[in-house]
PDB file of C-alpha atoms in Angstrom:
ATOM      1  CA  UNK A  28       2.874  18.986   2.309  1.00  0.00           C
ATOM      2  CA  UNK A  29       0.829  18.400  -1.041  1.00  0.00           C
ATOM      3  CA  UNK A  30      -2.403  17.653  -0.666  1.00  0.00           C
ATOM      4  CA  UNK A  31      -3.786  13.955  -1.389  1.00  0.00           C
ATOM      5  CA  UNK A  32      -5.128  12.975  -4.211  1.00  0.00           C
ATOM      6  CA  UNK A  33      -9.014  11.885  -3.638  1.00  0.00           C
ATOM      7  CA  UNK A  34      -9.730  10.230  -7.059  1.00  0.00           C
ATOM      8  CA  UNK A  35      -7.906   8.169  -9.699  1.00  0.00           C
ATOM      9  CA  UNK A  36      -7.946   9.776 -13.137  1.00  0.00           C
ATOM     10  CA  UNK A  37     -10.188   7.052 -14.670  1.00  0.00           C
ATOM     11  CA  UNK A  38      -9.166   4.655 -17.395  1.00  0.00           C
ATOM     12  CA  UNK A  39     -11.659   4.565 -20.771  1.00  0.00           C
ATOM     13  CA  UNK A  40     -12.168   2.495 -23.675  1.00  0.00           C
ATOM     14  CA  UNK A  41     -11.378   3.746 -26.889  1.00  0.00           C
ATOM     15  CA  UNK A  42     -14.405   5.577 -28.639  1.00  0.00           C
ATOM     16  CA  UNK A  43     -15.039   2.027 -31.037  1.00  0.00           C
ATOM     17  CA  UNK A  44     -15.472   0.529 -28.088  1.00  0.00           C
ATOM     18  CA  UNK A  45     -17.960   2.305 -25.873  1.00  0.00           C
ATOM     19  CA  UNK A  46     -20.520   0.276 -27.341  1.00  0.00           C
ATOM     20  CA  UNK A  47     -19.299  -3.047 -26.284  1.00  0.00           C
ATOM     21  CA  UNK A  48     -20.688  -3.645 -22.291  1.00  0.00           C
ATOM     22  CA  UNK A  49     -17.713  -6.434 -21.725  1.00  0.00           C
ATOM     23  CA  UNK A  50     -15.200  -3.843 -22.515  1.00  0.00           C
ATOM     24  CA  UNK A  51     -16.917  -1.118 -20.695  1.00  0.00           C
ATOM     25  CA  UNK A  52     -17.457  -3.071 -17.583  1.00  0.00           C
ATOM     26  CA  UNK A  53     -13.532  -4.478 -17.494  1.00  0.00           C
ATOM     27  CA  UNK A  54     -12.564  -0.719 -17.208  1.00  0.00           C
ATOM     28  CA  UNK A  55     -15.462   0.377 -14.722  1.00  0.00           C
ATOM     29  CA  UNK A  56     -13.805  -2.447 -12.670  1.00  0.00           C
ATOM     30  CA  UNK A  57     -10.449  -1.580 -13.009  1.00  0.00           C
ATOM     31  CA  UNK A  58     -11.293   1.836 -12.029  1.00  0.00           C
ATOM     32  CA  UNK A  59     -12.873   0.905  -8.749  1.00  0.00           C
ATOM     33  CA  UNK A  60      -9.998  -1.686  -8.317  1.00  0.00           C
ATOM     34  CA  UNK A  61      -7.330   1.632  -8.686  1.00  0.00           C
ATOM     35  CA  UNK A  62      -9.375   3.984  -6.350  1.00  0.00           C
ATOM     36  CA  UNK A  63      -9.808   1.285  -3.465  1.00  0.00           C
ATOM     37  CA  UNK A  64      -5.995   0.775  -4.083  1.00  0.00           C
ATOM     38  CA  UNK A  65      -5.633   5.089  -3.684  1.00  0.00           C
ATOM     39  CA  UNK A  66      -8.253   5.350  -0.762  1.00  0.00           C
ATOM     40  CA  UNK A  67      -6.003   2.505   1.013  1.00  0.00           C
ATOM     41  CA  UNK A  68      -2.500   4.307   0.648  1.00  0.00           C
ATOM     42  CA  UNK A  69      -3.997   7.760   1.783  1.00  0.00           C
ATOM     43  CA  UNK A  70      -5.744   6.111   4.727  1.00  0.00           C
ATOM     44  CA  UNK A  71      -2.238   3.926   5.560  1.00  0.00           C
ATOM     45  CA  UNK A  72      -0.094   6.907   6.763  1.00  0.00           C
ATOM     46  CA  UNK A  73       3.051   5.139   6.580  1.00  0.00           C
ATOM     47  CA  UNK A  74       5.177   8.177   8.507  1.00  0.00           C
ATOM     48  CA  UNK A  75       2.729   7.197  11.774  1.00  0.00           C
ATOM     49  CA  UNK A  76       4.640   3.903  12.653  1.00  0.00           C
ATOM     50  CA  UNK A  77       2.409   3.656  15.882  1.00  0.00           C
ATOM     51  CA  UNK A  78      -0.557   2.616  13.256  1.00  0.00           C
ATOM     52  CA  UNK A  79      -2.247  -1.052  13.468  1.00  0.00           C
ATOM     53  CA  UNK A  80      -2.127  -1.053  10.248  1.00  0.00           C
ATOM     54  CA  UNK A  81       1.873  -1.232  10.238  1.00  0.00           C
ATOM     55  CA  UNK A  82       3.134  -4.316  11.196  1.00  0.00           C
ATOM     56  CA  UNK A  83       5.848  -6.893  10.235  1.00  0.00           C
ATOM     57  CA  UNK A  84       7.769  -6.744   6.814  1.00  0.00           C
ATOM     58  CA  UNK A  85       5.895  -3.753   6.446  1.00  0.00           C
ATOM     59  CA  UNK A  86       7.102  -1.829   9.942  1.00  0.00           C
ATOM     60  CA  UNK A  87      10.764  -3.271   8.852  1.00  0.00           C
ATOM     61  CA  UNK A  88      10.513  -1.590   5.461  1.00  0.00           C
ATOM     62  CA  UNK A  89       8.837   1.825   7.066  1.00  0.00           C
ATOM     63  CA  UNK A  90      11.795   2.055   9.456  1.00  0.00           C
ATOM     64  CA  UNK A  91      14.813   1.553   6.802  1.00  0.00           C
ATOM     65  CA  UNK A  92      13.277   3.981   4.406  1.00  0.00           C
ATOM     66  CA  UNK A  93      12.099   6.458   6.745  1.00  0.00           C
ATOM     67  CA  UNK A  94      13.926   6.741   9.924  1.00  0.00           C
ATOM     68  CA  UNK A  95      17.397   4.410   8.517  1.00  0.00           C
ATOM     69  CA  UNK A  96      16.468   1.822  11.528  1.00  0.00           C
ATOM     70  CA  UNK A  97      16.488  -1.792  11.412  1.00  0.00           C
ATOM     71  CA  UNK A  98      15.044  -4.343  13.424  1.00  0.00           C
ATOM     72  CA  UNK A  99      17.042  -5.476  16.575  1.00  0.00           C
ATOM     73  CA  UNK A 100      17.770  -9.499  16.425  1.00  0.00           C
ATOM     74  CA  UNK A 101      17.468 -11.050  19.547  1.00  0.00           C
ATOM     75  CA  UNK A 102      19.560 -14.559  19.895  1.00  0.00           C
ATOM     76  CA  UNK A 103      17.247 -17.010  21.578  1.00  0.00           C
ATOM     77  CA  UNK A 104      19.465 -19.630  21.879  1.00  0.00           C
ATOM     78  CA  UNK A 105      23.228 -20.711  20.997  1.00  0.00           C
ATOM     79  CA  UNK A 106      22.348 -21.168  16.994  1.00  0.00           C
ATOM     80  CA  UNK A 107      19.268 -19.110  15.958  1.00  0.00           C
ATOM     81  CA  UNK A 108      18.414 -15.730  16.446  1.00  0.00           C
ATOM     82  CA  UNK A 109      14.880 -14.471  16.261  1.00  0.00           C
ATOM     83  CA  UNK A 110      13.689 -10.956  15.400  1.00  0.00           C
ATOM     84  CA  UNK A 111      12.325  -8.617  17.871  1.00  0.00           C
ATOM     85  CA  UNK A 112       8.626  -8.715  19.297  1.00  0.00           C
ATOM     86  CA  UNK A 113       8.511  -5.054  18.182  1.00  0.00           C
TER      87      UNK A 113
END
């Protein structure tokens, strides 16, 4: 396997407007913004579904991409049926 990006390519103001701190600070923002957003992702390890970090929707969308499981529904009653604890 590849290995992981570490850091974002940054994002920069156009030359004319390297002078202006507004602009400048919007795009030192949105460049810490991306790279927490890219240190997340490579810290998630979505093939590891045994991870705290993968729960609910997110577990249910992991296992249909991944592995082609779904999510067992359990019926709790006659009329409504509840998904499984897992």
């Amino acid at each position: 396997m590849a290995a992981l990006l570490e850091s974002i390519i940054p994002a920069y103001p156009y030359t004319q407007y390297n002078d202006d701190p507004d602009i400048v600070a919007f795009f030192d923002a949105y460049n810490k913004l991306a790279q927490g957003y890219l240190d997340y992702f490579n810290n998630l390890n979505l093939p590891c579904w045994t991870s705290p970090a993968i729960t609910g929707e997110l577990l249910d969308w992991i296992a249909a991409g991944i592995y082609g499981e779904s999510r067992p529904l359990l019926q709790i009653s006659e009329d409504a049926i509840a998904r499984g604890a897992y």
